[in-house]
Each structure stands twice: as C-alpha cells, then as structure tokens.
mmCIF file of C-alpha atoms in Angstrom:
data_model
loop_
_atom_site.group_PDB
_atom_site.id
_atom_site.type_symbol
_atom_site.label_atom_id
_atom_site.label_comp_id
_atom_site.label_asym_id
_atom_site.label_seq_id
_atom_site.Cartn_x
_atom_site.Cartn_y
_atom_site.Cartn_z
ATOM 1 C CA MET P 1 -45.939 14.069 -8.211
ATOM 2 C CA GLY P 2 -42.700 15.921 -8.899
ATOM 3 C CA SER P 3 -41.971 16.152 -5.183
ATOM 4 C CA LEU P 4 -42.539 12.414 -4.752
ATOM 5 C CA TYR P 5 -40.187 11.678 -7.655
ATOM 6 C CA LYS P 6 -37.506 13.868 -6.126
ATOM 7 C CA ASP P 7 -37.896 12.101 -2.770
ATOM 8 C CA GLU P 8 -37.567 8.691 -4.419
ATOM 9 C CA GLN P 9 -34.568 9.892 -6.384
ATOM 10 C CA GLY P 10 -33.000 11.258 -3.201
ATOM 11 C CA ASP P 11 -33.563 7.952 -1.404
ATOM 12 C CA TRP P 12 -31.958 6.082 -4.292
ATOM 13 C CA ILE P 13 -28.886 8.330 -4.216
ATOM 14 C CA THR P 14 -28.550 7.925 -0.447
ATOM 15 C CA VAL P 15 -28.797 4.125 -0.696
ATOM 16 C CA CYS P 16 -26.184 4.085 -3.471
ATOM 17 C CA LEU P 17 -23.842 6.211 -1.392
ATOM 18 C CA LYS P 18 -24.276 3.872 1.567
ATOM 19 C CA TYR P 19 -23.441 0.825 -0.533
ATOM 20 C CA LEU P 20 -20.470 2.604 -2.067
ATOM 21 C CA LEU P 21 -19.172 3.434 1.400
ATOM 22 C CA PHE P 22 -19.645 -0.176 2.487
ATOM 23 C CA VAL P 23 -17.629 -1.378 -0.499
ATOM 24 C CA PHE P 24 -15.044 1.311 0.132
ATOM 25 C CA ASN P 25 -14.698 0.355 3.798
ATOM 26 C CA PHE P 26 -14.166 -3.274 2.868
ATOM 27 C CA LEU P 27 -11.430 -2.301 0.404
ATOM 28 C CA PHE P 28 -10.080 0.193 2.919
ATOM 29 C CA TRP P 29 -9.936 -2.458 5.630
ATOM 30 C CA MET P 30 -8.062 -4.792 3.276
ATOM 31 C CA GLY P 31 -5.768 -1.928 2.301
ATOM 32 C CA GLY P 32 -4.997 -1.357 5.966
ATOM 33 C CA GLY P 33 -3.947 -4.966 6.286
ATOM 34 C CA VAL P 34 -1.686 -4.599 3.252
ATOM 35 C CA VAL P 35 -0.129 -1.402 4.624
ATOM 36 C CA MET P 36 0.513 -3.008 8.003
ATOM 37 C CA GLY P 37 1.882 -6.106 6.296
ATOM 38 C CA VAL P 38 4.304 -4.059 4.198
ATOM 39 C CA GLY P 39 5.508 -2.230 7.295
ATOM 40 C CA ILE P 40 6.077 -5.464 9.210
ATOM 41 C CA TRP P 41 7.696 -7.083 6.171
ATOM 42 C CA THR P 42 10.061 -4.121 5.863
ATOM 43 C CA LEU P 43 11.233 -4.563 9.451
ATOM 44 C CA VAL P 44 11.292 -8.362 9.535
ATOM 45 C CA ASP P 45 12.684 -9.158 6.096
ATOM 46 C CA LYS P 46 16.404 -8.584 6.537
ATOM 47 C CA GLY P 47 15.584 -6.089 9.277
ATOM 48 C CA GLU P 48 18.989 -6.605 10.854
ATOM 49 C CA TYR P 49 20.438 -4.491 8.048
ATOM 50 C CA LEU P 50 18.979 -1.461 9.822
ATOM 51 C CA SER P 51 21.910 -1.575 12.247
ATOM 52 C CA LEU P 52 24.184 -0.819 9.290
ATOM 53 C CA LEU P 53 22.397 2.433 8.466
ATOM 54 C CA ALA P 54 23.441 5.778 9.872
ATOM 55 C CA SER P 55 19.923 7.139 10.305
ATOM 56 C CA SER P 56 16.679 5.611 11.543
ATOM 57 C CA THR P 57 14.551 7.194 8.794
ATOM 58 C CA PHE P 58 13.997 3.877 7.019
ATOM 59 C CA ALA P 59 12.807 2.188 10.214
ATOM 60 C CA VAL P 60 10.645 5.179 11.162
ATOM 61 C CA SER P 61 8.888 5.015 7.787
ATOM 62 C CA ALA P 62 8.116 1.347 8.387
ATOM 63 C CA TYR P 63 6.790 2.001 11.904
ATOM 64 C CA ILE P 64 4.586 4.800 10.571
ATOM 65 C CA LEU P 65 3.189 2.385 7.993
ATOM 66 C CA ILE P 66 2.380 -0.157 10.704
ATOM 67 C CA LEU P 67 0.654 2.549 12.748
ATOM 68 C CA ALA P 68 -1.261 3.802 9.723
ATOM 69 C CA GLY P 69 -2.263 0.260 8.758
ATOM 70 C CA GLY P 70 -3.642 -0.413 12.224
ATOM 71 C CA LEU P 71 -5.576 2.843 12.196
ATOM 72 C CA VAL P 72 -6.919 2.071 8.732
ATOM 73 C CA MET P 73 -8.296 -1.293 9.837
ATOM 74 C CA VAL P 74 -9.961 0.216 12.905
ATOM 75 C CA THR P 75 -11.284 3.143 10.877
ATOM 76 C CA GLY P 76 -12.722 0.795 8.252
ATOM 77 C CA PHE P 77 -14.783 -0.887 10.960
ATOM 78 C CA LEU P 78 -15.871 2.469 12.372
ATOM 79 C CA GLY P 79 -16.843 3.565 8.875
ATOM 80 C CA CYS P 80 -19.262 0.661 8.538
ATOM 81 C CA CYS P 81 -20.803 1.578 11.888
ATOM 82 C CA ALA P 82 -21.135 5.206 10.790
ATOM 83 C CA VAL P 83 -22.933 4.191 7.600
ATOM 84 C CA ILE P 84 -25.324 1.902 9.469
ATOM 85 C CA ARG P 85 -26.174 4.522 12.096
ATOM 86 C CA GLU P 86 -26.581 7.274 9.483
ATOM 87 C CA GLN P 87 -25.590 9.941 11.974
ATOM 88 C CA ARG P 88 -23.819 13.047 10.787
ATOM 89 C CA SER P 89 -21.643 13.138 13.914
ATOM 90 C CA CYS P 90 -20.389 9.595 13.235
ATOM 91 C CA LEU P 91 -19.684 10.440 9.613
ATOM 92 C CA SER P 92 -17.821 13.582 10.683
ATOM 93 C CA THR P 93 -15.669 11.534 13.061
ATOM 94 C CA TYR P 94 -15.053 8.988 10.326
ATOM 95 C CA PHE P 95 -14.030 11.725 7.894
ATOM 96 C CA SER P 96 -11.634 13.163 10.496
ATOM 97 C CA CYS P 97 -10.041 9.735 10.962
ATOM 98 C CA LEU P 98 -9.578 9.369 7.214
ATOM 99 C CA LEU P 99 -7.955 12.778 7.047
ATOM 100 C CA LEU P 100 -5.654 11.971 9.981
ATOM 101 C CA ILE P 101 -4.524 8.702 8.398
ATOM 102 C CA PHE P 102 -3.990 10.482 5.091
ATOM 103 C CA LEU P 103 -1.689 12.988 6.814
ATOM 104 C CA ILE P 104 0.215 10.191 8.589
ATOM 105 C CA GLU P 105 0.774 8.400 5.297
ATOM 106 C CA LEU P 106 1.812 11.669 3.720
ATOM 107 C CA VAL P 107 4.504 12.072 6.392
ATOM 108 C CA ALA P 108 5.687 8.498 5.787
ATOM 109 C CA GLY P 109 5.788 9.156 2.057
ATOM 110 C CA VAL P 110 7.817 12.334 2.482
ATOM 111 C CA LEU P 111 10.260 10.561 4.803
ATOM 112 C CA ALA P 112 10.632 7.695 2.341
ATOM 113 C CA TYR P 113 11.225 10.095 -0.556
ATOM 114 C CA VAL P 114 13.773 12.183 1.370
ATOM 115 C CA TYR P 115 15.579 9.070 2.512
ATOM 116 C CA TYR P 116 15.541 7.668 -1.021
ATOM 117 C CA GLN P 117 17.366 10.770 -2.240
ATOM 118 C CA ALA P 118 20.032 10.510 0.479
ATOM 119 C CA LEU P 119 20.317 6.713 0.493
ATOM 120 C CA SER P 120 23.292 6.331 -1.835
ATOM 121 C CA GLU P 121 25.436 8.947 -0.106
ATOM 122 C CA GLU P 122 24.631 7.591 3.353
ATOM 123 C CA LEU P 123 25.639 4.074 2.413
ATOM 124 C CA LYS P 124 28.869 5.230 0.788
ATOM 125 C CA GLN P 125 29.876 7.244 3.839
ATOM 126 C CA HIS P 126 28.653 4.972 6.605
ATOM 127 C CA LEU P 127 28.686 1.352 5.469
ATOM 128 C CA SER P 128 32.364 1.256 4.550
ATOM 129 C CA LYS P 129 33.334 2.774 7.892
ATOM 130 C CA THR P 130 31.043 0.411 9.776
ATOM 131 C CA MET P 131 32.441 -2.674 8.089
ATOM 132 C CA THR P 132 36.098 -1.756 8.465
ATOM 133 C CA GLU P 133 35.987 -0.311 11.996
ATOM 134 C CA ASN P 134 33.256 -2.247 13.800
ATOM 135 C CA TYR P 135 33.322 -5.739 12.328
ATOM 136 C CA ALA P 136 34.198 -8.425 14.898
ATOM 137 C CA GLN P 137 34.901 -5.822 17.557
ATOM 138 C CA PRO P 138 33.901 -6.160 21.231
ATOM 139 C CA GLY P 139 30.337 -4.980 21.820
ATOM 140 C CA LYS P 140 29.580 -4.899 18.081
ATOM 141 C CA GLU P 141 28.182 -8.412 17.766
ATOM 142 C CA SER P 142 24.948 -7.258 16.110
ATOM 143 C CA ILE P 143 26.878 -5.365 13.434
ATOM 144 C CA THR P 144 29.127 -8.368 12.856
ATOM 145 C CA GLN P 145 26.126 -10.647 12.377
ATOM 146 C CA SER P 146 24.479 -8.109 10.072
ATOM 147 C CA VAL P 147 27.589 -7.798 7.907
ATOM 148 C CA ASP P 148 27.988 -11.575 7.727
ATOM 149 C CA ARG P 149 24.401 -12.061 6.625
ATOM 150 C CA LEU P 150 24.615 -9.110 4.238
ATOM 151 C CA GLN P 151 27.591 -10.635 2.443
ATOM 152 C CA GLN P 152 25.994 -14.063 2.285
ATOM 153 C CA ASP P 153 22.512 -12.917 1.253
ATOM 154 C CA PHE P 154 23.683 -10.538 -1.446
ATOM 155 C CA LYS P 155 26.731 -12.555 -2.484
ATOM 156 C CA CYS P 156 29.103 -9.644 -2.034
ATOM 157 C CA CYS P 157 32.362 -8.971 -0.233
ATOM 158 C CA GLY P 158 33.323 -5.598 1.214
ATOM 159 C CA SER P 159 31.546 -2.294 0.866
ATOM 160 C CA ASN P 160 32.843 -1.628 -2.664
ATOM 161 C CA ASN P 161 34.927 -4.739 -3.282
ATOM 162 C CA SER P 162 36.878 -7.378 -1.383
ATOM 163 C CA PHE P 163 39.969 -5.157 -1.159
ATOM 164 C CA ASP P 164 38.132 -2.926 1.325
ATOM 165 C CA TRP P 165 38.788 -5.559 3.972
ATOM 166 C CA MET P 166 42.535 -4.907 3.723
ATOM 167 C CA HIS P 167 41.945 -1.783 5.831
ATOM 168 C CA SER P 168 39.711 -3.531 8.347
ATOM 169 C CA VAL P 169 40.620 -3.431 12.024
ATOM 170 C CA TYR P 170 39.651 -7.086 12.249
ATOM 171 C CA ILE P 171 41.726 -8.290 9.281
ATOM 172 C CA MET P 172 44.800 -6.451 10.581
ATOM 173 C CA SER P 173 44.386 -7.937 14.056
ATOM 174 C CA PRO P 174 45.755 -11.267 15.335
ATOM 175 C CA GLU P 175 42.179 -12.514 15.746
ATOM 176 C CA ALA P 176 41.865 -12.743 11.958
ATOM 177 C CA GLU P 177 44.483 -15.515 11.921
ATOM 178 C CA LYS P 178 45.898 -14.288 8.604
ATOM 179 C CA ARG P 179 42.523 -14.145 6.881
ATOM 180 C CA LEU P 180 42.356 -11.810 3.900
ATOM 181 C CA VAL P 181 38.578 -11.409 4.198
ATOM 182 C CA PRO P 182 35.966 -12.590 6.711
ATOM 183 C CA ASP P 183 34.704 -16.117 6.207
ATOM 184 C CA SER P 184 31.277 -14.714 5.285
ATOM 185 C CA CYS P 185 32.806 -13.578 1.974
ATOM 186 C CA CYS P 186 33.233 -17.209 0.966
ATOM 187 C CA LYS P 187 30.881 -18.852 -1.491
ATOM 188 C CA THR P 188 30.939 -21.948 0.693
ATOM 189 C CA ILE P 189 31.718 -21.135 4.302
ATOM 190 C CA THR P 190 34.260 -23.379 5.961
ATOM 191 C CA PRO P 191 36.579 -22.635 8.903
ATOM 192 C CA GLN P 192 39.211 -20.051 7.897
ATOM 193 C CA CYS P 193 38.096 -20.065 4.264
ATOM 194 C CA GLY P 194 38.764 -16.323 4.231
ATOM 195 C CA LYS P 195 42.496 -16.971 3.971
ATOM 196 C CA ARG P 196 42.109 -17.574 0.249
ATOM 197 C CA ASP P 197 40.706 -14.655 -1.744
ATOM 198 C CA HIS P 198 40.561 -16.260 -5.180
ATOM 199 C CA PRO P 199 37.335 -15.509 -7.162
ATOM 200 C CA SER P 200 36.509 -19.210 -7.114
ATOM 201 C CA ASN P 201 36.416 -19.086 -3.318
ATOM 202 C CA ILE P 202 34.995 -15.658 -2.420
ATOM 203 C CA TYR P 203 32.570 -13.142 -3.909
ATOM 204 C CA LYS P 204 35.313 -11.106 -5.533
ATOM 205 C CA VAL P 205 33.854 -10.203 -8.926
ATOM 206 C CA GLU P 206 30.165 -10.048 -7.979
ATOM 207 C CA GLY P 207 30.375 -6.426 -6.831
ATOM 208 C CA GLY P 208 30.384 -4.638 -3.491
ATOM 209 C CA CYS P 209 27.680 -4.693 -0.850
ATOM 210 C CA ILE P 210 26.882 -0.969 -1.059
ATOM 211 C CA THR P 211 25.330 -1.212 -4.517
ATOM 212 C CA LYS P 212 23.312 -4.304 -3.665
ATOM 213 C CA LEU P 213 22.076 -3.035 -0.304
ATOM 214 C CA GLU P 214 21.182 0.293 -1.889
ATOM 215 C CA GLN P 215 19.080 -1.465 -4.524
ATOM 216 C CA PHE P 216 17.425 -3.620 -1.879
ATOM 217 C CA LEU P 217 16.472 -0.618 0.264
ATOM 218 C CA ALA P 218 15.390 1.396 -2.775
ATOM 219 C CA ASP P 219 13.064 -1.422 -3.845
ATOM 220 C CA HIS P 220 11.543 -1.485 -0.363
ATOM 221 C CA LEU P 221 11.055 2.281 -0.408
ATOM 222 C CA LEU P 222 9.351 2.089 -3.800
ATOM 223 C CA ILE P 223 6.982 -0.582 -2.500
ATOM 224 C CA ILE P 224 6.250 1.546 0.570
ATOM 225 C CA GLY P 225 5.542 4.511 -1.684
ATOM 226 C CA ALA P 226 3.338 2.538 -4.081
ATOM 227 C CA VAL P 227 1.252 1.050 -1.275
ATOM 228 C CA GLY P 228 0.940 4.441 0.391
ATOM 229 C CA ILE P 229 -0.227 6.094 -2.832
ATOM 230 C CA GLY P 230 -2.744 3.326 -3.472
ATOM 231 C CA VAL P 231 -4.284 3.587 -0.019
ATOM 232 C CA ALA P 232 -4.219 7.389 -0.190
ATOM 233 C CA CYS P 233 -6.262 7.270 -3.417
ATOM 234 C CA LEU P 234 -8.756 5.004 -1.672
ATOM 235 C CA GLN P 235 -8.952 7.469 1.200
ATOM 236 C CA ILE P 236 -9.673 10.387 -1.108
ATOM 237 C CA CYS P 237 -12.553 8.410 -2.626
ATOM 238 C CA GLY P 238 -13.773 7.557 0.852
ATOM 239 C CA MET P 239 -13.685 11.181 1.964
ATOM 240 C CA VAL P 240 -15.663 12.219 -1.120
ATOM 241 C CA PHE P 241 -18.298 9.521 -0.516
ATOM 242 C CA THR P 242 -18.467 10.461 3.164
ATOM 243 C CA CYS P 243 -19.020 14.135 2.366
ATOM 244 C CA CYS P 244 -21.750 13.261 -0.126
ATOM 245 C CA LEU P 245 -23.543 10.958 2.313
ATOM 246 C CA HIS P 246 -23.147 13.533 5.086
ATOM 247 C CA ARG P 247 -24.806 16.096 2.844
ATOM 248 C CA ARG P 248 -27.629 13.719 1.856
ATOM 249 C CA ILE P 249 -28.378 12.899 5.482
ATOM 250 C CA LYS P 250 -28.335 16.599 6.270
ATOM 251 C CA LEU P 251 -30.809 17.323 3.498
ATOM 252 C CA ASP P 252 -33.125 14.396 4.203
ATOM 253 C CA PRO P 253 -36.118 15.551 6.277
ATOM 254 C CA TYR P 254 -36.227 12.223 8.148
#
C-alpha cells in the first residue's frame, strides 16, 4: 500500500513538472521574441546614430541580443519536444541549450554594463570631433545625415552647444555660405536658415547633443539589461525544472 502511494505521488510530481516546463517554455518562447525585438529595435530605432560612436560595443550588444532571442525561440520549441518525449538525452540537450543562451546573455550584459560606464567619456571625446571635422565632408555622407537627424530628433545644436560649430571645418569653408550653424540646427528648416543663430531660430538654449544622445543610449542599455535579467531569471527556473524532471525520469522504473 505504501509503495503504491509512493508511485502515485511520484507520478503526480512528474506530471506537475511536465506542466511547469510546458508553461515555462511558452513564457520562454515569448521572452525570446521580446529579446529579439529589443535587439532589432535597438538597431532600427535611430540606428544611424551608431556611426557617431567610436566603438561598436553598443551594436555588438544588440546583435548578441538578436542571436540570443532567436536561440531562445528555437530552444523553447525544443524544450516542448523534450518534455513530450520524456527522454533524458533530450532533456540534457535542452539544459545545455539553456546554459549556452544564459552565457550568451551574460556576455551581452557585461558588454552593456562596461559600455554604460564608458559611454559619457566616449561621447565627449568622439562626438565633438566627429561633428566638427567630418560634417559635410566628402565621403562622410552617412555621418552628415546622422548629425542632421540627431540635431532634429533631439532638438539640439552642436556637441555641447551651438558655439561648437564655430570650429567646424564645414562652417569655416566656402560651402557653408556664411552659415553660423548647419541648417539642421534650425527649429524650422528652410534654405540657409543656419545663417541666423538667434534662440528663436535655432536650438541654442536647449542643450548640446552629447547629453541628450548619452541619455538616449543609456536608456536603451538599461532596457537591454532589464530584458536580459528577466529572461535570465526565466532560464534559471527552466534549468531547475529540467533538472528535477530529468531526475524523476531517471528514478521512474518505466
């Protein structure tokens, strides 16, 4: 009688673990979609700003997220198959995939954190130089477009303020046609509007672009980190459930 009760109890635990893993895999699959979506959003949403950054760490973090998200979605499907088949080898493979994805996300998280710490200094050193030396220069069309959109999107002018453009190669060249700032500094862009640098015409008192771009990138990094932590917590739960089910299947005599 006691043996029968233990068998029934063991069956009940195994069934519960299977259902828990099914629920986990559904949430995990959805989490993978979110992770991939955040990675794509990071690259697509104002992705042209990446050309203004000195390092590719920010972009690499986003690509790692996309890779991890894709792996998560595939692994979620494989996890369901492993639960249905109830084979220890499948569960072991599934556990290994979870661990691999966890390590990938850990790398992305470390990169994001390291870059977050160095973000302010990088922008101060690189953005000002990029804007003053490369704007509207031959072969630098992508940078020019990025700077123009940066100033319009964030309603800023210059790296620190509008006076930064006084030292610009473009402003000091004949091509500027006596402009004081690029036309993209204007609140309402019209031909040669950059010749008048009054606060009513340009973004002169709204602050420089460095501070605003830094905040924008920092917000993205925080979102990347939050999503990564959330999915990582799910993975830890999944690995625990997988180990428990693996052990139950190992102990079951049938």
